[in-house]
Short mmCIF file of C-alpha atoms and ligand atoms in Angstrom, two decimals:
data_model
loop_
_atom_site.label_atom_id
_atom_site.label_comp_id
_atom_site.label_asym_id
_atom_site.label_seq_id
_atom_site.Cartn_x
_atom_site.Cartn_y
_atom_site.Cartn_z
CA MET A 3 -35.95 -85.02 -43.15
CA LYS A 4 -32.65 -86.43 -43.27
CA LYS A 5 -31.23 -88.66 -41.00
CA LYS A 6 -28.25 -87.11 -39.08
CA LEU A 7 -24.63 -88.49 -39.57
CA ILE A 8 -22.54 -89.99 -36.44
CA SER A 9 -19.03 -90.62 -37.49
CA VAL A 10 -16.91 -93.03 -35.43
CA VAL A 11 -13.32 -92.27 -35.31
CA VAL A 12 -10.83 -95.08 -34.40
CA PRO A 13 -7.13 -94.62 -33.82
CA ILE A 14 -5.41 -98.03 -34.68
CA PHE A 15 -1.60 -98.61 -34.19
CA ASN A 16 -0.53 -102.21 -34.58
CA GLU A 17 -3.70 -103.93 -33.52
CA GLU A 18 -3.38 -107.05 -35.83
CA MET A 19 -4.58 -109.37 -32.98
CA GLY A 20 -7.85 -107.72 -32.11
CA ILE A 21 -9.04 -105.24 -34.79
CA LYS A 22 -11.04 -107.57 -36.77
CA LYS A 23 -12.87 -108.97 -33.51
CA PHE A 24 -13.60 -105.42 -32.34
CA LEU A 25 -14.87 -104.23 -35.60
CA ASP A 26 -16.98 -107.23 -36.53
CA LYS A 27 -18.22 -108.32 -33.17
CA GLU A 28 -18.37 -104.81 -31.12
CA LEU A 29 -18.62 -101.81 -33.34
CA PHE A 30 -20.38 -102.73 -36.60
CA PRO A 31 -23.43 -104.24 -34.61
CA VAL A 32 -23.73 -101.44 -32.59
CA LEU A 33 -23.84 -98.98 -35.50
CA GLU A 34 -26.04 -101.27 -37.58
CA ARG A 35 -28.43 -100.65 -34.82
CA LEU A 36 -28.54 -97.11 -34.44
CA PRO A 37 -31.03 -95.32 -36.18
CA TYR A 38 -28.78 -92.79 -37.79
CA GLN A 39 -26.64 -92.51 -40.84
CA THR A 40 -23.08 -93.61 -39.59
CA GLU A 41 -19.69 -93.53 -41.00
CA ILE A 42 -16.45 -94.74 -39.66
CA VAL A 43 -13.14 -93.01 -40.03
CA LEU A 44 -10.36 -95.20 -39.16
CA VAL A 45 -6.96 -93.87 -38.82
CA ASP A 46 -4.03 -96.19 -39.41
CA ASP A 47 -0.97 -94.94 -37.08
CA GLY A 48 1.54 -96.00 -39.07
CA SER A 49 1.25 -99.75 -37.95
CA TRP A 50 3.73 -102.01 -39.53
CA ASP A 51 1.98 -105.00 -38.80
CA GLY A 52 -0.82 -106.52 -40.77
CA THR A 53 -3.38 -104.43 -39.35
CA LEU A 54 -4.00 -102.52 -42.78
CA GLU A 55 -4.38 -105.70 -44.55
CA LYS A 56 -7.09 -106.61 -41.77
CA ILE A 57 -8.91 -103.57 -42.06
CA ARG A 58 -9.06 -103.03 -45.87
CA ALA A 59 -10.32 -106.72 -46.17
CA MET A 60 -13.03 -105.74 -44.08
CA ASN A 61 -16.56 -105.91 -45.00
CA THR A 62 -19.63 -103.75 -43.81
CA LYS A 63 -22.66 -102.02 -45.14
CA ILE A 64 -21.29 -98.89 -43.19
CA PRO A 65 -19.43 -96.37 -45.18
CA MET A 66 -16.13 -96.67 -44.05
CA ARG A 67 -12.73 -94.54 -44.62
CA ILE A 68 -9.09 -95.47 -43.87
CA VAL A 69 -6.64 -92.70 -43.13
CA VAL A 70 -3.43 -94.01 -43.43
CA PHE A 71 -0.62 -91.73 -41.86
CA SER A 72 2.94 -92.02 -43.71
CA LYS A 73 4.56 -93.24 -40.18
CA ASN A 74 3.72 -93.50 -36.56
CA PHE A 75 2.25 -90.02 -35.25
CA GLY A 76 1.03 -91.27 -32.11
CA LYS A 77 -2.66 -91.44 -30.70
CA GLU A 78 -3.28 -87.80 -30.10
CA ILE A 79 -2.70 -87.10 -33.51
CA ALA A 80 -4.56 -89.97 -34.94
CA LEU A 81 -7.46 -88.79 -33.13
CA THR A 82 -6.84 -85.34 -34.76
CA ALA A 83 -6.59 -86.20 -38.35
CA GLY A 84 -9.79 -88.88 -37.65
CA ILE A 85 -12.07 -85.61 -36.04
CA PHE A 86 -10.74 -83.73 -38.99
CA TYR A 87 -11.71 -86.38 -41.84
CA ALA A 88 -15.01 -87.00 -40.09
CA LYS A 89 -18.29 -85.28 -41.61
CA GLY A 90 -21.00 -86.56 -39.03
CA ASP A 91 -23.26 -84.10 -37.11
CA ALA A 92 -21.73 -85.46 -33.85
CA ILE A 93 -18.33 -87.71 -33.61
CA VAL A 94 -17.58 -90.63 -31.16
CA MET A 95 -13.88 -91.41 -30.89
CA ILE A 96 -13.45 -95.21 -29.46
CA ASP A 97 -9.92 -97.30 -29.40
CA ALA A 98 -9.49 -100.05 -31.25
CA ASP A 99 -8.50 -102.68 -28.70
CA GLY A 100 -12.14 -103.45 -27.31
CA GLN A 101 -11.48 -101.44 -23.88
CA HIS A 102 -14.10 -99.24 -24.61
CA PRO A 103 -17.48 -100.80 -24.70
CA ALA A 104 -18.91 -99.88 -28.29
CA GLU A 105 -22.54 -100.80 -26.81
CA ALA A 106 -22.50 -97.41 -24.79
CA ILE A 107 -22.63 -95.42 -28.39
CA PRO A 108 -26.08 -94.98 -28.01
CA ARG A 109 -25.59 -93.30 -24.32
CA LEU A 110 -23.37 -91.14 -25.49
CA VAL A 111 -25.67 -90.41 -28.71
CA GLU A 112 -28.46 -89.96 -26.03
CA LYS A 113 -26.88 -87.49 -24.09
CA TRP A 114 -26.13 -85.29 -27.14
CA GLU A 115 -29.49 -85.37 -28.34
CA ASN A 116 -30.83 -84.20 -25.16
CA GLY A 117 -28.39 -81.20 -25.49
CA ALA A 118 -24.71 -82.27 -24.56
CA GLU A 119 -22.01 -80.90 -26.87
CA VAL A 120 -19.18 -82.73 -25.30
CA VAL A 121 -20.35 -86.31 -24.01
CA THR A 122 -17.26 -88.22 -22.07
CA ALA A 123 -17.06 -91.69 -20.73
CA LEU A 124 -15.95 -92.12 -17.31
CA ARG A 125 -14.21 -95.31 -16.00
CA GLY A 126 -16.77 -97.21 -13.70
CA GLN A 127 -16.21 -98.66 -10.45
CA ASN A 128 -14.05 -101.76 -11.81
CA THR A 129 -10.86 -102.18 -10.29
CA THR A 130 -8.16 -102.52 -13.43
CA ARG A 131 -4.38 -102.70 -13.28
CA HIS A 132 -4.48 -99.38 -14.91
CA ARG A 133 -6.16 -97.39 -12.19
CA LEU A 134 -3.19 -96.58 -9.77
CA GLY A 135 -1.23 -95.50 -12.91
CA SER A 136 -3.75 -93.20 -13.85
CA ARG A 137 -4.25 -91.71 -10.52
CA ILE A 138 -0.51 -90.68 -10.18
CA TYR A 139 -0.70 -89.32 -13.95
CA TYR A 140 -3.79 -87.13 -13.04
CA ARG A 141 -2.26 -86.08 -9.60
CA LEU A 142 0.96 -85.29 -11.81
CA LEU A 143 -1.27 -83.20 -14.76
CA ARG A 144 -2.83 -81.28 -11.59
CA MET A 145 0.45 -80.43 -10.16
CA MET A 146 1.44 -79.01 -13.25
CA GLY A 147 -1.45 -76.54 -13.09
CA MET A 148 -3.47 -78.62 -15.54
CA ARG A 149 -6.54 -78.22 -13.95
CA ASN A 150 -9.20 -79.02 -16.16
CA PHE A 151 -8.58 -82.94 -16.15
CA VAL A 152 -11.48 -84.92 -14.58
CA PRO A 153 -10.32 -88.45 -13.09
CA GLY A 154 -11.35 -91.38 -15.04
CA GLU A 155 -11.99 -89.65 -18.20
CA LEU A 156 -11.39 -91.78 -21.06
CA ASP A 157 -10.66 -91.22 -25.01
CA PHE A 158 -14.02 -92.77 -25.27
CA ARG A 159 -16.29 -89.39 -26.04
CA LEU A 160 -18.63 -87.63 -28.02
CA ILE A 161 -18.06 -84.19 -29.86
CA ASP A 162 -20.87 -82.20 -31.44
CA ARG A 163 -19.82 -80.52 -34.96
CA ALA A 164 -19.34 -77.26 -33.37
CA VAL A 165 -16.57 -78.45 -31.03
CA ALA A 166 -15.07 -80.53 -33.92
CA ASP A 167 -14.84 -77.41 -35.83
CA GLU A 168 -13.16 -75.62 -33.29
CA PHE A 169 -11.20 -78.08 -32.48
CA ASN A 170 -9.86 -78.54 -35.99
CA LYS A 171 -8.07 -74.98 -35.48
CA PHE A 172 -5.76 -76.06 -33.10
CA THR A 173 -2.30 -76.49 -34.40
CA GLU A 174 -0.17 -77.02 -31.53
CA HIS A 175 1.43 -80.61 -32.12
CA ASN A 176 2.05 -81.35 -28.53
CA ARG A 177 -1.26 -82.23 -27.69
CA LEU A 178 -3.91 -83.98 -25.25
CA THR A 179 -7.13 -84.46 -27.16
CA ARG A 180 -9.00 -84.81 -23.97
CA GLY A 181 -7.15 -81.40 -22.67
CA LEU A 182 -7.71 -79.44 -25.68
CA ILE A 183 -11.61 -80.17 -25.92
CA ASN A 184 -12.08 -79.67 -22.15
CA TRP A 185 -10.26 -76.28 -22.54
CA LEU A 186 -12.91 -75.27 -25.70
CA GLY A 187 -15.69 -75.55 -22.96
CA PHE A 188 -19.33 -76.53 -24.45
CA LYS A 189 -21.93 -78.21 -22.61
CA GLN A 190 -20.40 -81.21 -21.04
CA GLU A 191 -21.98 -84.42 -19.99
CA TYR A 192 -20.47 -87.47 -18.57
CA ILE A 193 -21.40 -90.98 -18.28
CA LYS A 194 -20.01 -94.16 -16.71
CA VAL A 195 -18.88 -97.26 -18.60
CA GLU A 196 -16.95 -100.64 -17.26
CA THR A 197 -13.64 -100.81 -19.33
CA LYS A 198 -12.53 -104.32 -20.59
CA GLY A 199 -9.45 -106.31 -21.09
CA ARG A 200 -7.69 -105.53 -24.54
CA ILE A 201 -9.01 -108.15 -27.39
CA GLY A 202 -5.51 -108.62 -28.23
CA GLY A 203 -1.75 -107.25 -28.33
CA ARG A 204 -0.31 -105.08 -25.91
CA PRO A 205 -1.16 -101.71 -24.74
CA THR A 206 1.31 -99.11 -26.22
CA TYR A 207 1.09 -96.50 -23.36
CA GLY A 208 3.00 -98.01 -20.54
CA PHE A 209 3.91 -95.88 -17.54
CA LYS A 210 7.23 -94.87 -19.00
CA LYS A 211 5.15 -93.31 -22.22
CA LEU A 212 2.85 -91.81 -19.76
CA MET A 213 5.59 -90.28 -17.80
CA ALA A 214 7.02 -88.70 -21.15
CA LEU A 215 3.68 -87.40 -21.76
CA ALA A 216 3.66 -85.87 -18.39
CA GLY A 217 7.19 -84.41 -19.19
CA ASP A 218 6.17 -83.09 -22.31
CA SER A 219 3.41 -80.94 -20.84
CA MET A 220 5.53 -79.90 -18.18
CA VAL A 221 8.18 -78.49 -20.66
CA SER A 222 5.57 -76.92 -23.32
CA MET A 223 3.93 -75.41 -20.22
CA SER A 224 6.39 -73.75 -18.33
CA ARG A 225 10.20 -72.19 -18.85
CA THR A 226 10.65 -72.01 -14.76
CA PRO A 227 13.52 -74.70 -14.88
CA LEU A 228 15.36 -72.66 -17.63
CA ILE A 229 14.89 -69.54 -15.68
CA ILE A 230 15.91 -71.10 -12.36
CA PHE A 231 19.31 -72.25 -13.85
CA GLY A 232 19.62 -68.46 -15.55
CA TYR A 233 19.38 -66.90 -11.68
CA ILE A 234 22.18 -69.83 -10.31
CA GLY A 235 24.39 -68.21 -13.27
CA ILE A 236 23.75 -64.87 -12.32
CA PHE A 237 24.22 -65.61 -8.47
CA ILE A 238 27.45 -67.57 -9.24
CA THR A 239 28.84 -64.77 -11.31
CA VAL A 240 28.23 -61.85 -9.09
CA VAL A 241 29.61 -63.58 -5.97
CA SER A 242 32.52 -64.59 -8.02
CA VAL A 243 33.28 -60.76 -9.03
CA ILE A 244 33.06 -59.45 -5.60
CA PHE A 245 35.41 -62.27 -4.56
CA GLY A 246 37.71 -62.00 -7.18
CA LEU A 247 38.02 -58.08 -6.54
CA PHE A 248 38.39 -58.60 -2.89
CA ILE A 249 41.24 -60.72 -3.67
CA LEU A 250 42.82 -58.50 -6.39
CA ILE A 251 42.77 -55.24 -4.10
CA GLN A 252 43.52 -57.35 -0.74
CA GLN A 253 46.30 -59.20 -2.10
CA TYR A 254 48.05 -57.42 -5.08
CA ILE A 255 47.05 -53.94 -4.60
CA LEU A 256 47.14 -53.53 -0.67
CA GLY A 257 50.24 -56.43 -0.61
CA ASP A 258 47.98 -58.35 1.63
CA PRO A 259 47.28 -56.19 4.85
CA LEU A 260 45.14 -59.14 6.33
CA GLY A 261 47.82 -61.44 6.28
CA LEU A 262 45.83 -64.19 4.52
CA ASP A 263 48.66 -65.19 2.07
CA TRP A 264 46.56 -66.73 -0.27
CA SER A 265 47.78 -68.97 -3.37
CA GLY A 266 47.09 -68.56 -7.27
CA ALA A 267 44.84 -71.25 -6.81
CA VAL A 268 42.39 -69.19 -4.96
CA ALA A 269 42.38 -66.64 -7.65
CA MET A 270 42.28 -69.44 -10.11
CA SER A 271 39.05 -71.09 -8.27
CA VAL A 272 37.26 -67.58 -8.28
CA PHE A 273 37.94 -67.19 -12.14
CA VAL A 274 37.17 -70.28 -13.07
CA SER A 275 33.64 -70.02 -11.09
CA PHE A 276 32.98 -66.61 -12.69
CA LEU A 277 33.25 -68.62 -16.11
CA VAL A 278 30.74 -71.31 -14.90
CA GLY A 279 28.58 -68.23 -13.86
CA LEU A 280 28.39 -66.52 -17.60
CA VAL A 281 28.00 -70.30 -19.02
CA LEU A 282 24.67 -70.85 -17.18
CA ILE A 283 23.71 -67.24 -17.93
CA SER A 284 24.32 -67.63 -21.53
CA GLN A 285 22.91 -71.13 -21.85
CA ALA A 286 19.14 -69.93 -20.08
CA ILE A 287 19.19 -66.81 -22.69
CA THR A 288 19.78 -69.47 -25.34
CA ALA A 289 17.00 -71.90 -24.41
CA LEU A 290 14.77 -68.62 -24.17
CA TYR A 291 15.47 -68.19 -27.84
CA ILE A 292 14.96 -71.74 -28.19
CA ALA A 293 11.53 -71.52 -26.53
CA GLN A 294 10.52 -68.64 -28.72
CA ILE A 295 11.60 -70.67 -32.25
CA HIS A 296 9.72 -73.66 -30.46
CA ILE A 297 6.57 -71.68 -30.65
CA GLU A 298 6.97 -70.20 -33.95
CA THR A 299 7.90 -73.07 -35.70
CA LYS A 300 4.75 -75.19 -34.55
CA ASN A 301 2.77 -74.72 -37.89
CA ARG A 302 4.73 -77.81 -39.56
CA PRO A 303 2.07 -80.33 -40.93
CA LEU A 304 0.54 -82.27 -37.83
CA PHE A 305 0.74 -85.57 -39.66
CA VAL A 306 0.92 -86.74 -43.24
CA VAL A 307 -1.44 -88.92 -44.77
CA ASP A 308 -0.32 -91.57 -47.45
CA LYS A 309 -3.08 -91.17 -49.79
CA LYS A 310 -2.18 -94.06 -52.09
CA ARG A 311 -2.84 -96.41 -49.44
CA SER A 312 -6.06 -94.37 -47.86
CA VAL A 313 -9.44 -95.07 -48.85
CA GLY A 314 -11.89 -92.48 -49.06
CA VAL A 315 -9.65 -89.57 -48.09
CA ASP A 316 -9.16 -86.31 -50.40
CA GLY A 317 -9.26 -83.77 -47.97
CA ASP A 318 -6.21 -81.47 -47.41
CA GLU A 319 -3.71 -82.27 -45.02
CA ARG A 320 -3.01 -79.98 -42.26
N1 UDP B 239 -2.76 -95.76 -30.86
C1 UDP B 239 -2.56 -95.20 -31.85
N2 UDP B 239 -1.30 -94.72 -31.99
C2 UDP B 239 -0.30 -95.02 -30.80
C3 UDP B 239 -0.59 -95.51 -30.02
C4 UDP B 239 -2.28 -96.43 -29.96
O1 UDP B 239 -3.41 -95.02 -32.59
O2 UDP B 239 0.99 -94.46 -31.18
C5 UDP B 239 -4.30 -96.57 -30.43
C6 UDP B 239 -4.20 -98.21 -30.41
O3 UDP B 239 -4.43 -98.82 -31.49
C7 UDP B 239 -5.73 -97.77 -29.24
C8 UDP B 239 -5.67 -96.49 -28.86
O4 UDP B 239 -4.88 -95.75 -29.44
O5 UDP B 239 -6.62 -98.08 -30.42
C9 UDP B 239 -5.23 -96.66 -27.37
O6 UDP B 239 -3.95 -97.23 -27.26
P1 UDP B 239 -3.41 -98.10 -26.00
O7 UDP B 239 -4.30 -99.54 -25.79
O8 UDP B 239 -1.99 -98.92 -26.44
O9 UDP B 239 -3.48 -97.28 -24.84
P2 UDP B 239 -4.27 -97.40 -23.48
O10 UDP B 239 -5.27 -98.42 -23.62
O11 UDP B 239 -3.21 -97.86 -22.31
O12 UDP B 239 -4.28 -96.07 -23.16
MG1 MG B 240 -5.82 -99.55 -24.38
#
């Protein structure tokens, strides 16, 4: 019987400091000992340092494909491309910076052999600087209604072929791989791992980027902010129409029986707030159109592969 194939997907962006050490000292040895067929899918996410030269020069018996993006598309899209090109019966994704312990891959595979279809590594008990940040991040996601996130989940996980085939059908641009995989369901299992420090270079997902990610999720999840401004506009318009009519009738038609003696400036400011109300309403309507268009235009390709610089990539882009 042919041995099952395990694919390992590695998203890589400007990792020239540590990539060689990660592959040579951590990933290759683990995969060489694994009693399976293995392949590696490296996704170079538009690195502009010496990363690509370094990985092209790597030497290993394990079949290795290199998907080179035409520019930086972000880690989530890099993972997406890696999963798309991976051919394995199971697909493992792991960071290139050495923070995810490659030596835990056999444990992921073991859970899979015992029937799990998604095996996720959870951050163990060690105190890293990341922990507070990631707690805030998960709290934010939960507040925004994204409840299928388990705290401490890493992007270090294994998915079965069946899960990958379904994952490949997602077309949205604004995506979090773990959110989508959790959404798919299937039989989930977890293992605990201890994360490590980066081998070299600097992390690119700082606090700012995490906040932007959270903001993106919010905008793509809800149109509530736009609608609130629309309601404010309607309120202002209605109030100024009533007020304007009151001034018109009381002062100009009936000749000021209440003796208020309001100046033209009052009439003017009521008119101006009427206009502001109209502007807010029309903006909200425009925003609703844009939201629709935004949904419709999501079938742009998710990523662009630079085929000339890639290695072993023949599939179509999506
Ligand atoms: N990465 C990527 N594209 C990006 C940013 C990061 O492919 O635009 C890769 C990076 O090379 C690493 C992984 O994603 O393999 C995690 O990145 P990082 O260590 O910067 O994030 P963190 O560890 O803070 O989650
Ligand atoms: Mg990292």
